[in-house]
Amino acid sequence: MDRHIEQLDDLLLAHRLVNEVQISEARETQRITLEPLGDILIRRGYVSEEQILKVLAARAGVAPWNLSLEPAAKNAIGKLPLELCRKYQMLPVQIRGDLLLVAMRNPQDMPAIETARAVSGYRIEPVLANESRLRRLIENIGEGGRDHHDVGATVAQAMLEIKGVSQEDEETHILGEINTRPVVSLVDQILADAIRMRASDIHLEPRNNVVEVRARLDGQLCKTQEFPKALLPMVAARIKIMAELDIVEHRLPQDGRITAKLDGRDIDMRVSVLPNHHGARIVLRILDRSAALMPLESLGFSNHNLNLFRRLITKPYGMILVTGPTGSGKTTSLYAALNEIKDVSRNIMTCEDPVEYDIAGINQSQVNEKVGLTFASQLRAILRQDPDVVLVGEIRDQETAEIAIRASMTGHLVLSTLHTNDAPAAINRLLDIGVSPSLLSTSLIGIMAQRLVRLLCTNCRIKDVASGEEAKVLAPLDPKPVSVWRACGCDACHGTGYKGRIAVNELLPVPSEIQQLIATGAPLEFIRQVGQTHGFVSMQEDAIERVLTGQTSFEEAKRVVFFDDHLITPSAKALPKAA
């Protein structure tokens, strides 16, 4: 009990609000119930709560605040984390411009006031509230499930390090251990929250006064929280330590890797630190092993494309390419293919930059260009290791392309990736970097291009009348499209309207007829038309099929896939439905 409460009886007697007998009776009750003296006096009707507040507030030199008559404003409560309110028994009750009124048990607690100022960013005016009523209100707020206090409390603790205000006893101030614990908690919480949201990336972006944290959910960035910029050096140092990077290097970009465990899952994170105008910008790519090693049928292939792709990857030799921009799921598709064809009778080897997921039963190696271990040199070494199947992470130059092509011509199945917009364009891309048309035509057996579209959240999607534009685009597959599904947004999908992603593909098989066209330099449009007779379905048609089946929205399909009227073939109506 603070010294103001200890002197309450003297103060009330001095103001002639109670007499000696009443104080004596209240003291006798207090010995049995251990209640605050003021609560007993109020309950017995000897004095009102308002009178006690006025007396104590005058004694402390602050204004009184009667929580029973003036409840805390909702916009003020969230300005301080709940853990901080519990610790110091204080609660924000009102905002007046840049001034935050904070009801306190002890309005002369300067460490508490300074902490509130540092964490909230407001000027603080303490007011006195009834201790019991204040405590109950704080606990009621906690039981109400306000979710802002978890991250807020961690940020608040971390801010104390910057401001020099301790929440612990003095003997716990050990450099590098106790003092960094709140920052460790903050970093762990940021990572854990993003992983549980199934984000693929975390961006820590310093601005003028704050650091924004954004997570990439189903391919789209959304802001999840922010913390004071003063914490950035410590947060960056913590992440660098976890990734085994140089914590004193602030001028050059750095790359590293973090391995963690959450909810029984193994999580790998690739870390990129880039010096920026306002400080270190940090991006973490989350590599969830359990999410990556999925069977082919769970990736979203249509039945037609799935069967065609399976036929290609079971061939004994030849080269298969998967194309698309960064983040289109190329590596996930290739890993799923390797996972399906692996067995004890096959030697499957990879050269990657970097090795993203560790797959049991597959021999994986990583490119290291700093020491001269390029894709080309590593691929040469792999071919001396008696492989049956080879995965080349990416074909970037003529040398790597020609080694991969020759490997596919000498009895190896070679899988690799390219950055092109569609499947037929991969042919021109390889020819542009100097690959011989005759070599390419004899080695290539299939090209797949893909994108990832977001799935509509089944909890909140709504059916709507198709617009004129939608009806026109969907008409080749559905002559009379009446309705389409649209995104709405709910708690389950974090308000985005979408939850999860699937691949939309186009798969160009390369039989002998198309091999001859490649060797003679035929136009891509002609190759595309011939491919349609061998099962080629454009990515646009595949995406439209997902719209018609309600898996995604027209807006999402159009965002990801380039729509071109001439890519819809008359035979499109007969295409199999998406899986």
Tab-separated table of C-alpha atoms in Angstrom, residues 327-547:
chain	number	residue	atom	x	y	z
A	327	GLY	CA	7.228	-16.650	-56.546
A	328	SER	CA	5.097	-18.570	-59.048
A	329	GLY	CA	5.682	-21.951	-57.377
A	330	LYS	CA	8.208	-23.389	-59.862
A	331	THR	CA	10.422	-24.914	-57.169
A	332	THR	CA	7.442	-26.370	-55.279
A	333	SER	CA	6.205	-28.064	-58.462
A	334	LEU	CA	9.629	-29.505	-59.234
A	335	TYR	CA	10.108	-30.748	-55.665
A	336	ALA	CA	6.684	-32.415	-55.828
A	337	ALA	CA	7.727	-34.082	-59.097
A	338	LEU	CA	11.001	-35.341	-57.592
A	339	ASN	CA	9.183	-36.560	-54.505
A	340	GLU	CA	6.833	-38.575	-56.727
A	341	ILE	CA	9.453	-40.260	-58.915
A	342	LYS	CA	12.098	-40.953	-56.267
A	343	ASP	CA	12.794	-44.542	-55.305
A	344	VAL	CA	15.772	-46.604	-54.157
A	345	SER	CA	16.623	-47.628	-57.722
A	346	ARG	CA	17.199	-44.032	-58.899
A	347	ASN	CA	20.007	-41.594	-58.186
A	348	ILE	CA	18.363	-38.156	-58.111
A	349	MET	CA	20.722	-35.194	-57.763
A	350	THR	CA	20.160	-31.440	-57.658
A	351	CYS	CA	22.203	-28.261	-57.924
A	352	GLU	CA	20.348	-25.311	-56.448
A	353	ASP	CA	20.906	-21.718	-55.387
A	354	PRO	CA	20.039	-22.011	-52.566
A	355	VAL	CA	18.836	-25.427	-51.370
A	356	GLU	CA	15.386	-24.420	-50.138
A	357	TYR	CA	14.056	-27.701	-48.763
A	358	ASP	CA	15.792	-30.847	-47.589
A	359	ILE	CA	14.153	-33.837	-49.308
A	360	ALA	CA	14.862	-37.304	-47.935
A	361	GLY	CA	16.250	-39.699	-50.534
A	362	ILE	CA	17.538	-36.968	-52.861
A	363	ASN	CA	21.153	-35.765	-53.127
A	364	GLN	CA	21.120	-31.969	-53.018
A	365	SER	CA	24.016	-29.570	-53.497
A	366	GLN	CA	24.251	-25.793	-53.450
A	367	VAL	CA	25.858	-23.383	-55.885
A	368	ASN	CA	28.559	-21.156	-54.382
A	369	GLU	CA	29.670	-18.614	-56.964
A	370	LYS	CA	32.028	-16.920	-54.461
A	371	VAL	CA	34.371	-19.881	-54.729
A	372	GLY	CA	33.700	-20.514	-58.420
A	373	LEU	CA	31.081	-23.256	-57.934
A	374	THR	CA	28.618	-22.148	-60.606
A	375	PHE	CA	25.630	-24.025	-61.987
A	376	ALA	CA	27.729	-25.118	-64.962
A	377	SER	CA	30.716	-26.389	-62.949
A	378	GLN	CA	28.526	-28.136	-60.421
A	379	LEU	CA	26.434	-29.731	-63.162
A	380	ARG	CA	29.593	-31.134	-64.726
A	381	ALA	CA	30.546	-32.665	-61.382
A	382	ILE	CA	27.064	-34.104	-60.893
A	383	LEU	CA	27.208	-35.861	-64.254
A	384	ARG	CA	30.281	-37.735	-62.987
A	385	GLN	CA	28.210	-39.001	-60.025
A	386	ASP	CA	26.136	-41.437	-62.134
A	387	PRO	CA	22.760	-39.661	-61.810
A	388	ASP	CA	19.467	-40.816	-63.274
A	389	VAL	CA	17.548	-37.583	-62.676
A	390	VAL	CA	19.096	-34.112	-62.383
A	391	LEU	CA	17.414	-30.942	-61.148
A	392	VAL	CA	19.123	-27.709	-62.176
A	393	GLY	CA	17.803	-24.856	-60.062
A	394	GLU	CA	17.827	-22.352	-62.930
A	395	ILE	CA	19.252	-22.072	-66.424
A	396	ARG	CA	20.898	-18.651	-66.550
A	397	ASP	CA	23.461	-18.863	-69.331
A	398	GLN	CA	24.453	-20.718	-72.483
A	399	GLU	CA	27.033	-22.924	-70.757
A	400	THR	CA	24.576	-24.255	-68.168
A	401	ALA	CA	21.881	-24.727	-70.826
A	402	GLU	CA	24.143	-26.731	-73.148
A	403	ILE	CA	25.443	-28.975	-70.356
A	404	ALA	CA	21.864	-29.650	-69.233
A	405	ILE	CA	20.770	-30.376	-72.804
A	406	ARG	CA	23.666	-32.763	-73.425
A	407	ALA	CA	22.904	-34.517	-70.143
A	408	SER	CA	19.304	-35.037	-71.273
A	409	MET	CA	20.571	-36.481	-74.557
A	410	THR	CA	22.800	-39.027	-72.815
A	411	GLY	CA	20.146	-40.885	-70.844
A	412	HIS	CA	19.326	-38.443	-68.011
A	413	LEU	CA	16.023	-36.821	-67.106
A	414	VAL	CA	16.788	-33.134	-66.520
A	415	LEU	CA	14.388	-30.720	-64.831
A	416	SER	CA	15.046	-26.989	-64.627
A	417	THR	CA	13.448	-23.539	-64.499
A	418	LEU	CA	13.451	-20.432	-66.678
A	419	HIS	CA	12.010	-16.959	-66.307
A	420	THR	CA	9.586	-16.550	-69.215
A	421	ASN	CA	5.977	-15.395	-69.472
A	422	ASP	CA	4.527	-18.539	-71.045
A	423	ALA	CA	5.557	-22.031	-72.098
A	424	PRO	CA	6.306	-21.490	-75.828
A	425	ALA	CA	8.434	-18.416	-74.998
A	426	ALA	CA	10.960	-20.712	-73.266
A	427	ILE	CA	12.030	-21.930	-76.710
A	428	ASN	CA	12.966	-18.426	-77.865
A	429	ARG	CA	14.652	-17.716	-74.547
A	430	LEU	CA	17.030	-20.662	-74.934
A	431	LEU	CA	17.699	-19.806	-78.569
A	432	ASP	CA	18.453	-16.202	-77.556
A	433	ILE	CA	21.166	-17.239	-75.091
A	434	GLY	CA	22.897	-19.211	-77.842
A	435	VAL	CA	21.564	-22.767	-77.677
A	436	SER	CA	21.592	-24.546	-81.019
A	437	PRO	CA	18.080	-25.220	-82.435
A	438	SER	CA	19.089	-28.768	-83.362
A	439	LEU	CA	20.326	-29.505	-79.828
A	440	LEU	CA	17.216	-28.012	-78.253
A	441	SER	CA	14.831	-29.872	-80.529
A	442	THR	CA	16.339	-33.285	-79.741
A	443	SER	CA	16.397	-32.801	-75.943
A	444	LEU	CA	13.228	-30.920	-74.982
A	445	ILE	CA	10.236	-33.100	-74.065
A	446	GLY	CA	7.979	-30.622	-72.280
A	447	ILE	CA	7.566	-27.047	-71.015
A	448	MET	CA	5.229	-25.960	-68.248
A	449	ALA	CA	4.420	-22.341	-67.367
A	450	GLN	CA	2.547	-21.545	-64.187
A	451	ARG	CA	1.219	-18.832	-61.924
A	452	LEU	CA	-0.354	-18.932	-58.483
A	453	VAL	CA	-3.877	-17.591	-58.023
A	454	ARG	CA	-5.493	-17.025	-54.654
A	455	LEU	CA	-8.388	-19.240	-53.643
A	456	LEU	CA	-11.591	-17.549	-52.563
A	457	CYS	CA	-12.257	-17.926	-48.851
A	458	THR	CA	-15.144	-20.403	-48.631
A	459	ASN	CA	-16.334	-18.798	-45.384
A	460	CYS	CA	-17.151	-15.427	-46.897
A	461	ARG	CA	-17.209	-15.616	-50.712
A	462	ILE	CA	-20.388	-14.293	-52.280
A	463	LYS	CA	-22.161	-15.022	-55.560
A	464	ASP	CA	-22.828	-12.095	-57.869
A	465	VAL	CA	-24.142	-11.386	-61.341
A	466	ALA	CA	-21.424	-11.531	-63.995
A	467	SER	CA	-20.522	-8.173	-65.543
A	468	GLY	CA	-20.421	-7.556	-69.269
A	469	GLU	CA	-16.641	-7.904	-69.415
A	470	GLU	CA	-16.735	-11.111	-67.386
A	471	ALA	CA	-19.441	-12.613	-69.581
A	472	LYS	CA	-17.436	-11.812	-72.708
A	473	VAL	CA	-14.208	-13.388	-71.405
A	474	LEU	CA	-15.924	-16.426	-69.899
A	475	ALA	CA	-18.197	-17.044	-72.908
A	476	PRO	CA	-15.865	-19.437	-74.827
A	477	LEU	CA	-15.978	-21.846	-71.867
A	478	ASP	CA	-19.535	-21.028	-70.721
A	479	PRO	CA	-21.774	-19.430	-73.387
A	480	LYS	CA	-24.153	-18.027	-70.768
A	481	PRO	CA	-22.231	-17.195	-67.602
A	482	VAL	CA	-24.937	-15.967	-65.220
A	483	SER	CA	-23.012	-15.529	-61.992
A	484	VAL	CA	-19.483	-15.473	-60.602
A	485	TRP	CA	-18.047	-15.688	-57.105
A	486	ARG	CA	-16.435	-12.646	-55.499
A	487	ALA	CA	-14.132	-12.011	-52.555
A	488	CYS	CA	-15.650	-10.519	-49.419
A	489	GLY	CA	-13.370	-10.751	-46.324
A	490	CYS	CA	-13.681	-12.204	-42.824
A	491	ASP	CA	-11.579	-13.089	-39.792
A	492	ALA	CA	-10.685	-16.506	-41.222
A	493	CYS	CA	-8.944	-14.915	-44.229
A	494	HIS	CA	-7.617	-11.854	-42.329
A	495	GLY	CA	-10.047	-9.646	-44.248
A	496	THR	CA	-8.530	-10.387	-47.676
A	497	GLY	CA	-11.340	-12.531	-49.066
A	498	TYR	CA	-8.837	-15.195	-50.108
A	499	LYS	CA	-7.269	-18.144	-48.327
A	500	GLY	CA	-4.608	-20.340	-49.911
A	501	ARG	CA	-3.342	-20.546	-53.478
A	502	ILE	CA	-3.342	-23.022	-56.334
A	503	ALA	CA	-1.368	-23.219	-59.553
A	504	VAL	CA	-2.796	-22.400	-62.960
A	505	ASN	CA	-0.708	-23.951	-65.716
A	506	GLU	CA	-0.137	-24.398	-69.377
A	507	LEU	CA	1.778	-27.502	-70.407
A	508	LEU	CA	3.326	-27.801	-73.858
A	509	PRO	CA	4.419	-31.345	-74.710
A	510	VAL	CA	7.178	-31.552	-77.319
A	511	PRO	CA	6.541	-34.571	-79.543
A	512	SER	CA	8.487	-35.198	-82.751
A	513	GLU	CA	6.245	-32.853	-84.767
A	514	ILE	CA	7.055	-29.874	-82.508
A	515	GLN	CA	10.723	-30.913	-82.330
A	516	GLN	CA	10.896	-30.499	-86.105
A	517	LEU	CA	9.278	-27.060	-85.858
A	518	ILE	CA	11.877	-25.970	-83.270
A	519	ALA	CA	14.740	-27.223	-85.448
A	520	THR	CA	13.464	-25.286	-88.465
A	521	GLY	CA	12.801	-22.067	-86.495
A	522	ALA	CA	9.001	-22.053	-86.878
A	523	PRO	CA	7.106	-19.119	-85.285
A	524	LEU	CA	5.904	-19.594	-81.724
A	525	GLU	CA	2.289	-19.043	-82.723
A	526	PHE	CA	2.476	-21.977	-85.113
A	527	ILE	CA	4.105	-24.119	-82.396
A	528	ARG	CA	1.280	-23.120	-80.054
A	529	GLN	CA	-1.384	-24.170	-82.572
A	530	VAL	CA	0.268	-27.519	-83.205
A	531	GLY	CA	0.634	-27.990	-79.436
A	532	GLN	CA	-3.144	-27.717	-79.045
A	533	THR	CA	-3.545	-30.910	-81.076
A	534	HIS	CA	-1.270	-32.644	-78.536
A	535	GLY	CA	-3.053	-31.471	-75.392
A	536	PHE	CA	-1.743	-27.924	-74.909
A	537	VAL	CA	-4.241	-25.804	-72.936
A	538	SER	CA	-3.402	-22.124	-72.464
A	539	MET	CA	-2.944	-20.714	-68.986
A	540	GLN	CA	-5.782	-18.298	-69.689
A	541	GLU	CA	-8.185	-21.163	-70.321
A	542	ASP	CA	-7.028	-22.914	-67.153
A	543	ALA	CA	-7.571	-19.726	-65.125
A	544	ILE	CA	-11.054	-19.182	-66.603
A	545	GLU	CA	-11.968	-22.730	-65.615
A	546	ARG	CA	-11.067	-21.882	-61.981
A	547	VAL	CA	-13.341	-18.818	-62.138
